[in-house]
XYZ file of C-alpha atoms in Angstrom:
692
model
C 105.433 137.011 117.133
C 107.761 140.030 117.043
C 108.691 140.162 113.362
C 106.917 139.433 110.080
C 108.167 136.661 107.837
C 109.127 139.051 105.061
C 111.843 140.555 107.252
C 114.927 140.002 105.103
C 118.603 140.503 105.742
C 119.952 141.590 102.373
C 123.422 140.835 101.146
C 124.838 144.331 101.722
C 122.895 145.022 104.916
C 124.579 145.135 108.332
C 123.101 143.347 111.356
C 119.544 144.463 111.899
C 118.133 145.387 115.326
C 115.688 142.537 114.776
C 118.492 139.951 114.836
C 121.578 141.370 116.545
C 124.601 139.311 115.568
C 122.814 136.908 113.222
C 124.373 137.985 109.935
C 127.768 138.543 111.513
C 127.631 135.050 113.067
C 126.745 133.590 109.657
C 129.717 135.311 108.024
C 131.993 134.112 110.841
C 130.755 130.524 110.545
C 131.091 130.510 106.747
C 134.730 131.660 107.072
C 135.494 128.958 109.644
C 133.706 126.260 107.625
C 135.860 127.109 104.612
C 138.985 126.988 106.808
C 137.986 123.543 108.197
C 137.355 122.304 104.660
C 140.761 123.557 103.575
C 142.382 121.729 106.519
C 140.428 118.550 105.730
C 141.504 118.655 102.082
C 145.130 118.982 103.187
C 144.677 116.057 105.595
C 143.109 113.962 102.822
C 146.008 114.752 100.463
C 148.526 113.795 103.131
C 146.549 110.639 103.936
C 146.456 109.604 100.282
C 150.240 110.053 100.036
C 150.715 108.040 103.237
C 148.568 105.200 101.862
C 150.549 105.222 98.604
C 153.851 105.119 100.549
C 152.598 102.259 102.746
C 151.495 100.246 99.740
C 154.786 100.868 97.931
C 156.786 99.851 101.030
C 154.697 96.715 101.434
C 155.136 95.514 97.856
C 158.864 96.225 97.953
C 159.401 94.370 101.231
C 156.628 91.801 101.687
C 158.823 88.869 100.604
C 161.208 89.630 103.469
C 158.455 90.005 106.085
C 157.783 87.230 108.534
C 154.195 86.379 107.597
C 153.822 84.329 110.766
C 155.221 87.120 112.967
C 154.005 90.636 113.556
C 155.534 92.808 110.821
C 153.142 91.809 108.036
C 150.133 92.083 110.377
C 151.287 95.477 111.722
C 151.705 96.848 108.217
C 148.230 95.691 107.193
C 146.676 97.198 110.330
C 148.479 100.521 109.831
C 147.207 100.664 106.246
C 143.642 99.855 107.339
C 143.833 102.510 110.072
C 144.908 105.159 107.546
C 142.190 104.161 105.061
C 139.533 104.404 107.805
C 140.907 107.784 108.924
C 140.606 109.056 105.352
C 137.033 107.773 105.140
C 136.136 109.629 108.343
C 137.669 112.837 107.000
C 135.823 112.405 103.700
C 132.481 112.014 105.517
C 133.271 115.172 107.524
C 134.118 117.008 104.314
C 130.771 116.080 102.719
C 128.863 117.239 105.811
C 130.662 120.579 105.982
C 130.172 121.152 102.242
C 126.414 120.711 102.762
C 126.526 123.093 105.719
C 128.168 125.812 103.590
C 124.843 126.272 101.800
C 122.846 126.607 105.045
C 124.914 126.261 108.238
C 122.009 126.729 110.662
C 118.254 127.253 110.703
C 117.452 128.060 114.325
C 118.712 129.683 117.487
C 117.748 129.483 121.142
C 118.963 132.081 123.657
C 118.973 130.116 126.919
C 119.706 131.492 130.359
C 120.899 128.754 132.725
C 119.574 128.803 136.286
C 121.903 130.935 138.378
C 123.289 132.837 135.366
C 122.559 136.450 134.447
C 123.108 136.342 130.684
C 121.612 134.096 128.061
C 123.816 131.855 125.915
C 122.937 131.483 122.226
C 122.706 127.969 120.778
C 122.586 127.783 116.980
C 120.889 124.671 115.553
C 121.842 123.083 112.209
C 121.918 119.855 110.247
C 125.092 118.775 112.065
C 127.637 119.752 114.716
C 130.340 122.237 113.759
C 133.260 123.441 115.843
C 136.238 125.542 114.780
C 138.474 122.602 115.608
C 137.811 119.034 116.713
C 137.238 118.887 120.463
C 136.180 122.523 120.820
C 132.719 123.689 121.938
C 130.401 123.600 118.905
C 129.477 126.829 117.197
C 126.476 124.970 115.718
C 124.683 122.045 117.356
C 123.275 119.022 115.545
C 119.457 119.099 115.494
C 119.571 115.754 117.340
C 121.764 117.011 120.209
C 120.046 117.195 123.647
C 120.231 121.005 123.792
C 118.428 121.231 120.418
C 115.289 119.907 122.096
C 114.863 123.443 123.510
C 114.237 124.710 119.986
C 111.586 122.118 119.191
C 109.810 121.641 122.507
C 109.527 125.020 124.242
C 108.240 128.525 123.765
C 109.719 131.516 125.609
C 109.884 130.979 129.346
C 111.002 128.167 131.677
C 112.592 125.222 129.865
C 114.918 122.285 130.409
C 116.816 119.607 128.525
C 118.350 116.266 129.425
C 122.166 116.396 129.255
C 124.589 113.538 130.034
C 125.163 115.141 133.452
C 121.437 115.307 134.193
C 118.537 117.689 133.634
C 119.534 121.290 132.891
C 117.039 123.962 133.947
C 116.756 127.540 132.771
C 114.739 130.002 130.724
C 114.415 130.647 127.018
C 114.820 134.386 126.446
C 114.309 134.368 122.674
C 114.051 131.989 119.718
C 114.956 132.616 116.101
C 114.361 130.895 112.805
C 116.475 131.483 109.731
C 116.413 130.703 106.078
C 119.862 130.660 104.515
C 120.478 129.833 100.886
C 123.877 129.663 99.162
C 125.441 130.982 102.350
C 123.292 134.163 102.309
C 120.605 135.109 104.802
C 117.135 135.089 103.223
C 115.288 135.942 106.423
C 115.712 136.099 110.185
C 112.493 135.567 112.091
C 111.818 135.757 115.828
C 108.716 134.069 117.195
C 107.185 133.496 120.611
C 106.378 129.935 119.533
C 108.555 127.203 118.005
C 107.446 127.021 114.402
C 105.056 129.747 113.330
C 102.374 128.795 110.811
C 103.718 131.503 108.492
C 107.029 129.638 108.292
C 105.203 126.372 107.597
C 103.039 127.944 104.931
C 106.044 129.355 103.124
C 107.962 126.071 103.301
C 104.965 124.012 102.194
C 103.904 126.566 99.615
C 107.088 126.010 97.628
C 106.917 123.773 94.595
C 107.399 120.087 95.306
C 110.895 118.704 95.194
C 111.572 115.637 93.107
C 112.038 113.787 96.388
C 110.681 113.911 99.922
C 111.850 116.927 101.939
C 113.714 116.647 105.197
C 111.804 118.549 107.891
C 114.482 119.552 110.418
C 113.605 123.237 109.987
C 109.909 122.709 110.678
C 109.651 119.811 113.131
C 106.627 120.335 115.359
C 106.591 119.619 119.098
C 104.397 116.525 118.737
C 106.596 115.287 115.877
C 109.731 115.859 117.939
C 108.342 113.674 120.736
C 108.056 110.799 118.254
C 111.483 111.380 116.725
C 113.225 111.412 120.131
C 111.318 108.444 121.552
C 113.866 105.855 122.715
C 111.742 104.058 125.326
C 109.094 102.213 123.343
C 110.096 99.008 121.557
C 107.172 99.186 119.138
C 105.869 102.608 118.149
C 102.749 102.739 115.968
C 101.916 106.018 114.219
C 98.386 106.404 112.872
C 98.589 109.593 110.830
C 96.383 111.442 108.405
C 97.498 111.852 104.796
C 100.089 114.628 104.688
C 100.862 114.500 108.409
C 104.526 113.715 107.729
C 104.526 110.095 108.940
C 107.280 108.860 106.651
C 109.467 111.912 107.209
C 109.088 111.537 110.961
C 109.975 107.832 110.829
C 113.151 108.561 108.838
C 114.121 111.445 111.129
C 113.542 109.111 114.075
C 115.966 106.596 112.564
C 118.536 109.380 112.064
C 118.080 110.395 115.705
C 118.474 106.815 116.997
C 121.592 106.267 114.867
C 123.094 109.486 116.248
C 122.424 108.590 119.886
C 123.302 104.885 119.866
C 126.268 104.569 117.516
C 127.833 101.848 119.680
C 124.911 99.465 119.113
C 123.019 100.684 116.042
C 124.372 101.184 112.528
C 122.627 101.917 109.243
C 123.091 98.261 108.250
C 120.993 97.265 111.309
C 117.912 99.148 110.045
C 115.428 97.889 107.456
C 112.456 99.688 105.924
C 109.626 97.772 104.287
C 108.570 100.071 101.455
C 105.691 99.556 99.026
C 107.771 99.768 95.824
C 111.085 100.851 94.298
C 109.841 104.288 93.191
C 108.847 105.144 96.745
C 112.220 103.838 97.962
C 113.968 106.188 95.511
C 111.696 109.062 96.577
C 112.882 108.805 100.206
C 116.458 107.581 99.596
C 118.169 110.960 100.068
C 116.723 111.792 103.492
C 119.197 109.946 105.725
C 122.289 111.079 103.771
C 121.002 114.665 104.049
C 120.754 114.150 107.804
C 124.336 112.939 108.016
C 123.682 109.170 108.026
C 124.275 106.330 105.597
C 121.274 105.002 103.727
C 119.403 102.048 105.188
C 118.273 98.798 103.615
C 114.939 98.810 101.812
C 112.805 95.837 100.852
C 109.458 95.105 99.263
C 107.723 92.474 101.390
C 106.121 90.940 98.290
C 109.529 90.533 96.641
C 110.902 89.008 99.843
C 108.049 86.467 99.898
C 108.700 85.531 96.272
C 112.384 84.894 97.029
C 111.492 82.783 100.055
C 109.070 80.666 98.001
C 111.096 80.325 94.801
C 112.110 76.758 95.718
C 108.400 75.918 95.992
C 106.791 77.798 93.082
C 108.122 79.255 89.851
C 106.256 82.555 90.253
C 104.053 84.528 92.654
C 101.567 87.297 92.081
C 102.147 90.554 93.966
C 99.637 92.888 95.600
C 99.292 94.884 92.403
C 98.189 91.811 90.429
C 95.489 91.284 93.038
C 94.327 94.934 92.896
C 94.135 94.900 89.115
C 92.022 91.730 89.185
C 89.728 93.213 91.857
C 89.049 96.268 89.703
C 88.664 94.465 86.384
C 86.569 91.571 87.675
C 84.713 92.769 90.801
C 83.557 89.714 92.709
C 82.370 89.944 96.336
C 83.032 86.231 96.860
C 86.600 86.589 95.615
C 87.171 89.533 97.947
C 85.654 87.643 100.882
C 87.902 84.648 100.208
C 90.976 86.891 99.988
C 90.171 88.509 103.329
C 89.569 85.132 104.960
C 92.944 83.840 103.789
C 94.699 86.826 105.380
C 92.852 86.592 108.702
C 93.518 85.313 112.211
C 90.859 82.640 111.619
C 92.803 81.299 108.647
C 95.997 81.251 110.719
C 94.030 79.195 113.238
C 93.055 76.718 110.514
C 96.725 76.361 109.584
C 97.592 75.634 113.228
C 94.858 72.990 113.373
C 96.142 71.416 110.176
C 99.692 71.338 111.569
C 98.473 69.461 114.645
C 96.974 66.610 112.595
C 99.810 66.679 110.036
C 102.185 65.139 112.571
C 100.369 61.878 111.815
C 99.093 62.317 108.260
C 102.475 63.351 106.828
C 104.433 60.546 108.473
C 105.102 56.953 107.390
C 107.552 55.466 109.914
C 109.688 52.493 108.859
C 112.666 50.771 110.410
C 116.071 52.183 109.500
C 118.926 49.764 108.847
C 122.421 51.083 108.183
C 125.751 49.172 108.249
C 124.662 46.834 111.008
C 122.824 49.447 113.082
C 119.047 49.549 113.303
C 116.469 52.058 114.443
C 113.090 50.397 114.896
C 109.766 51.980 113.999
C 108.920 52.241 117.720
C 112.223 53.990 118.464
C 111.698 56.366 115.546
C 108.232 57.277 116.848
C 109.586 57.819 120.373
C 112.380 60.100 119.156
C 110.100 61.940 116.731
C 107.290 62.700 119.177
C 109.029 62.853 122.547
C 112.697 63.774 122.130
C 112.256 66.505 119.496
C 108.649 67.703 119.916
C 109.579 71.394 119.614
C 111.429 71.002 116.308
C 109.388 72.051 113.235
C 107.717 69.102 111.557
C 109.714 68.993 108.296
C 112.986 69.578 110.168
C 112.267 67.042 112.936
C 113.348 63.939 111.052
C 116.673 65.670 110.313
C 117.115 66.016 114.092
C 116.354 62.287 114.505
C 118.865 61.501 111.759
C 121.596 63.563 113.456
C 120.871 61.702 116.709
C 121.269 58.372 114.852
C 124.511 59.548 113.175
C 125.964 60.647 116.538
C 125.294 57.178 117.957
C 126.776 55.496 114.885
C 129.946 57.627 114.937
C 130.377 57.058 118.695
C 130.084 53.269 118.343
C 132.272 53.037 115.216
C 134.802 55.630 116.441
C 134.896 57.425 113.093
C 133.002 60.093 111.145
C 130.393 59.118 108.611
C 131.295 59.774 104.962
C 129.479 62.300 102.783
C 128.228 59.471 100.576
C 126.765 57.600 103.541
C 125.167 60.791 104.847
C 123.378 61.201 101.493
C 122.126 57.620 101.670
C 120.815 58.184 105.201
C 119.207 61.471 104.226
C 117.139 59.702 101.573
C 116.089 57.012 104.056
C 114.931 59.528 106.656
C 113.267 61.815 104.072
C 111.257 58.778 102.912
C 109.486 58.851 106.303
C 107.461 61.810 104.996
C 104.657 61.166 102.545
C 105.813 64.477 100.987
C 108.089 67.391 101.873
C 106.738 69.563 99.039
C 105.287 72.715 100.641
C 103.149 73.306 97.539
C 101.532 69.889 97.863
C 101.111 70.206 101.633
C 99.445 73.627 101.302
C 97.172 72.249 98.598
C 96.171 69.396 100.935
C 95.424 71.968 103.617
C 93.166 73.983 101.286
C 91.252 70.880 100.250
C 90.944 69.727 103.871
C 89.121 72.943 104.788
C 86.855 73.198 101.758
C 88.918 75.479 99.511
C 89.857 74.736 95.936
C 93.243 72.938 95.920
C 96.189 74.238 93.930
C 96.599 72.946 90.354
C 98.649 69.759 90.074
C 101.303 71.047 87.687
C 105.105 70.703 87.427
C 107.285 73.290 89.209
C 107.873 75.483 86.148
C 104.097 76.021 85.735
C 103.368 76.789 89.382
C 102.192 80.396 89.816
C 100.714 81.315 93.159
C 97.833 83.771 93.409
C 98.457 86.616 95.837
C 95.811 85.447 98.287
C 97.885 82.293 98.879
C 101.394 83.802 98.983
C 101.672 84.733 102.656
C 99.536 81.866 104.009
C 101.886 79.469 102.200
C 104.946 81.339 103.506
C 103.566 81.161 107.050
C 102.907 77.423 106.647
C 106.450 76.954 105.297
C 108.005 78.660 108.324
C 105.846 76.637 110.711
C 106.856 73.396 108.958
C 110.559 74.092 108.427
C 111.430 76.775 110.967
C 113.013 80.178 110.381
C 115.609 81.800 112.621
C 115.101 85.436 113.598
C 117.113 88.028 111.690
C 119.481 89.158 114.447
C 121.255 91.713 112.260
C 118.133 93.867 111.955
C 117.728 95.857 115.173
C 115.103 98.326 113.952
C 112.335 97.650 111.444
C 110.270 100.390 109.781
C 106.929 99.260 108.344
C 105.266 101.856 106.123
C 101.637 101.678 104.934
C 100.756 99.459 107.904
C 97.075 99.345 106.921
C 97.984 97.311 103.823
C 99.501 94.435 105.808
C 97.249 91.561 106.831
C 97.145 89.519 110.021
C 99.016 86.679 108.292
C 101.705 89.087 107.048
C 102.261 90.444 110.548
C 102.565 86.852 111.814
C 105.314 86.282 109.236
C 107.048 89.502 110.309
C 106.871 88.419 113.955
C 108.538 85.159 112.918
C 111.333 87.010 111.123
C 112.084 89.908 113.463
C 112.364 90.394 117.203
C 113.522 93.989 117.303
C 112.373 97.562 117.788
C 109.837 98.734 115.240
C 108.370 101.943 113.904
C 105.032 101.075 112.262
C 103.148 103.810 110.423
C 100.180 104.285 108.163
C 96.771 105.792 107.530
C 93.785 103.469 107.608
C 91.897 105.844 105.283
C 94.438 105.012 102.543
C 93.893 101.257 102.631
C 94.136 99.351 99.358
C 90.801 97.674 99.971
C 87.175 98.679 99.709
C 86.895 98.746 103.503
C 89.193 100.337 106.062
C 91.241 98.091 108.338
C 92.498 99.129 111.775
C 95.526 96.896 112.385
C 95.745 98.133 115.967
C 92.856 95.805 116.801
C 95.177 92.819 116.375
C 98.811 94.041 116.550
C 98.963 93.617 120.370
C 97.971 89.958 119.933
C 100.978 89.432 117.670
C 103.684 91.685 119.119
C 102.518 91.912 122.731
C 100.695 94.593 124.672
C 103.626 96.999 125.056
C 102.800 98.938 121.890
C 102.770 102.715 121.990
C 100.140 104.240 119.707
C 100.377 107.856 118.551
C 97.677 109.537 116.467
C 98.637 112.462 114.208
C 95.614 114.432 113.085
C 97.263 117.521 111.607
C 97.749 117.522 107.843
C 100.449 119.717 106.294
C 100.684 118.589 102.680
C 97.644 119.874 100.821
C 96.100 123.293 100.500
C 93.035 123.837 102.674
C 90.756 123.477 99.640
C 92.273 120.135 98.591
C 92.291 118.774 102.152
C 88.586 119.612 102.643
C 87.749 117.955 99.329
C 89.625 114.786 100.341
C 87.886 114.855 103.708
C 84.491 114.640 101.978
C 85.587 111.593 99.981
C 86.896 109.622 102.960
C 84.380 110.704 105.563
C 87.294 111.212 107.970
C 86.546 114.024 110.420
C 88.423 115.763 113.197
C 91.535 116.550 111.175
C 93.445 119.735 111.938
C 94.310 121.495 108.689
C 96.989 124.084 108.054
C 95.178 127.038 106.486
C 97.360 127.360 103.420
C 94.886 128.408 100.753
C 95.087 127.797 97.031
C 93.053 127.079 93.927
C 89.679 125.391 94.291
C 89.493 121.740 93.252
C 88.312 121.344 89.651
C 85.793 118.560 88.954
C 84.931 117.968 85.316
C 83.311 115.285 83.170
C 84.190 114.826 79.494
C 82.332 113.108 76.722
C 85.529 111.748 75.161
C 88.988 110.750 76.365
C 90.535 113.121 73.781
C 88.739 116.073 75.360
C 90.024 115.071 78.780
C 93.603 114.801 77.507
C 93.331 118.236 75.897
C 92.233 119.645 79.256
C 95.252 118.049 80.939
C 97.563 119.598 78.366
C 95.881 122.996 78.729
C 96.183 123.121 82.526
C 99.574 121.460 82.862
C 101.909 124.084 84.315
C 105.494 122.877 84.416
C 108.731 124.751 83.833
C 110.691 127.742 85.082
C 107.596 129.807 85.873
C 105.424 126.881 86.884
C 105.621 123.740 88.953
C 108.328 121.108 89.373
C 106.094 118.036 89.439
C 102.719 116.908 88.124
C 100.929 113.590 87.811
C 98.136 111.964 85.878
C 96.834 109.249 88.208
C 94.560 106.488 86.943
C 92.851 103.450 88.412
C 94.462 100.627 86.431
C 97.824 99.909 84.849
C 96.244 99.597 81.417
C 94.595 103.041 81.706
C 97.875 104.603 82.841
C 99.854 103.180 79.934
C 97.219 104.162 77.342
C 97.092 107.759 78.612
C 100.891 107.918 78.744
C 101.160 106.900 75.054
C 98.415 109.310 73.996
C 100.056 112.207 75.823
C 103.361 111.456 74.116
C 101.569 111.458 70.748
C 100.185 114.904 71.635
C 103.709 116.185 72.241
C 103.421 116.181 76.044
C 106.621 114.961 77.687
C 105.856 112.440 80.423
C 107.345 109.566 82.428
C 105.462 106.314 82.895
C 105.759 104.648 86.296
C 104.744 101.017 86.733
C 105.618 98.345 89.293
C 109.019 97.751 87.651
C 110.069 101.425 87.748
C 112.812 102.410 90.162
C 113.142 106.207 89.949
C 110.982 109.238 90.715
C 111.631 112.162 88.379
C 110.527 115.764 88.067
C 108.092 116.754 85.344
C 104.892 114.881 84.475
C 104.402 111.343 85.803
C 101.653 108.985 84.640
C 100.895 106.168 87.054
C 98.211 104.323 89.030
C 96.789 105.396 92.387
C 98.339 102.439 94.200
C 101.844 103.318 92.963
C 101.323 107.015 93.769
C 100.759 106.260 97.463
C 103.322 108.046 99.611
C 104.349 110.406 96.796
C 103.323 114.037 96.357
C 103.040 116.309 93.322
C 102.432 120.017 92.762
C 99.597 119.279 90.336
C 97.448 116.162 90.175
C 95.067 115.174 87.381
C 93.062 112.246 88.736
C 91.118 110.075 86.291
C 88.154 108.767 88.286
C 87.185 105.129 88.218
C 84.040 103.713 86.666
C 80.997 102.870 88.771
C 81.248 99.330 90.047
C 84.968 99.584 90.763
C 85.176 98.387 94.399
C 88.229 100.594 95.020
C 86.783 103.763 93.432
C 86.345 105.738 96.659
C 89.661 104.685 98.159
C 91.483 105.449 94.919
C 89.962 108.918 94.609
C 90.938 109.736 98.195
C 94.520 108.637 97.567
C 94.647 110.657 94.335
C 93.318 113.784 96.038
C 95.793 113.626 98.912
C 98.781 113.453 96.518
C 98.247 117.084 95.389
C 100.211 119.907 97.000
C 98.740 122.898 95.162
C 96.285 122.017 92.388
C 93.852 119.121 92.010
C 91.794 118.242 88.931
C 89.297 115.381 89.262
C 88.378 114.227 85.752
C 86.118 111.506 84.366
C 84.663 110.460 81.039
C 80.972 109.741 80.643
């Protein structure tokens, strides 16, 4: 390292010997960015006038246009072309406006083999050239040449260009912090990202949302982000290792490099809840991409089963019941119903259901007959691969084809309805609820209550087994529009849930999680069974370096989880405070006394409890004490700065400057897991409180 991090380039200072040309280049780029923005604004104004003129011409002349010829079509296409051109210019304008604040954050001086002088490459959030088609002054962090900045120290280096591998030598590397178009510091280092840079970045108060990490991507993180070879990439990462950030940056990279085949609408992220989705929603737009679709898997299951049951519990209902009414037998039954063994029982039940669900009878329709023997032959031998509850529909279509061929005319809608009822009557029932209940009873489990549809509420342990049974009985086509699936918190998905996902998606996947943060009393390593579901070509990457917490907080969390071998960034801070109180009022007073929010304090803080009831009670009491706070429950959809009161399971994936964790009572089966999750949410200060 040749310079200290406090090297600053002040506003009135000329270029320093430490960074020859850096400040002058910044001033030059800022001038050219403003000129490009001025040109874009002029182009947008002209485009808007052109659109207005086109629309006026169209409405004045459309009655005289030949709608079956080319003039009307040509006018519509010209208008669409101009609208799209304006949209492209508007997207460029937004990107350049963001770059005005901080045009670049890194530089690599690279000497190509056979050349005598090094060429500087400045790295930023996006490409920027003085004019379209010219050599960039700043390169997008995802461009091939930018890999030099992330992957190499000084010395021999190479990058993969469209023309092939480019060899050379890195002569120097620089990191910059630019704010409001002004240089804060210029920093040369022998290595890619110096720990001092990381400590300063991570030592800042927490943003209201997840940070993008383009300025501090580590070499091992970069390898994940730029991985295009592996269809299924599984990231097992410690709390605070940047798993979610890396997954989102990987999506941004893939979108940048495969625009012909991959669009934002082709990517789906399974997120735990709406607050977490809001917390990460800005990352892709910051990186120059449109936002991607987000979905809660529990909500998806409810929508898929709404024709079967009136309501379904979600995972949070299950967790609350586990904590309030600890029952080892209940937990054991839940785990069994999510297991590979239970999936095997369903498959066995399906095999015998081909007989038990069927009641074949001769079909007679307008002079045509289909005997019981013929029905059985068609059902078992012509359509054996069709799902059971869809198979009789296939037999019916076969019968209708024969009828229409013999009669020489199409069947009417009324007759089709009559036939549908006849063929449906071959099943003893088509009600998935009833069939699943029969299955439970067959294998010694308590059947579902026999109640009308509006009173059917499915416990969480039965939601995904029933959904899996439904798909096996009725079929479900793969979602071809989704070409990349991101699964976060992989340790919280069961074997049955992964089977459902395999049914729904046949695409590339980024699967990430931390088994130490499981929402169960025992850790689950999904990698023991994922290859059985998705195939053996799964690439596993373990990330053992934690960046989020101070050293003191990380060591404290390590003791709770028993996880060893983590590499911790030595960013030191306040020691963890553990305290027991005789009353809840005393604990709340301590929270108020230590809460440090505002201009001279932190941006974010959280009081994290075990249960929803505890969170809401504390939230109300804090408000009564004059402490401003936001309450986050499963129906919340936004993450805000200030003080948040929530449960440990809703805080997963989020981070706060200060955390006040309210420990669980003895006997809570999730006590240890919850305390670990609470501890790893804290960036700077952690208070572990309990009442006795």
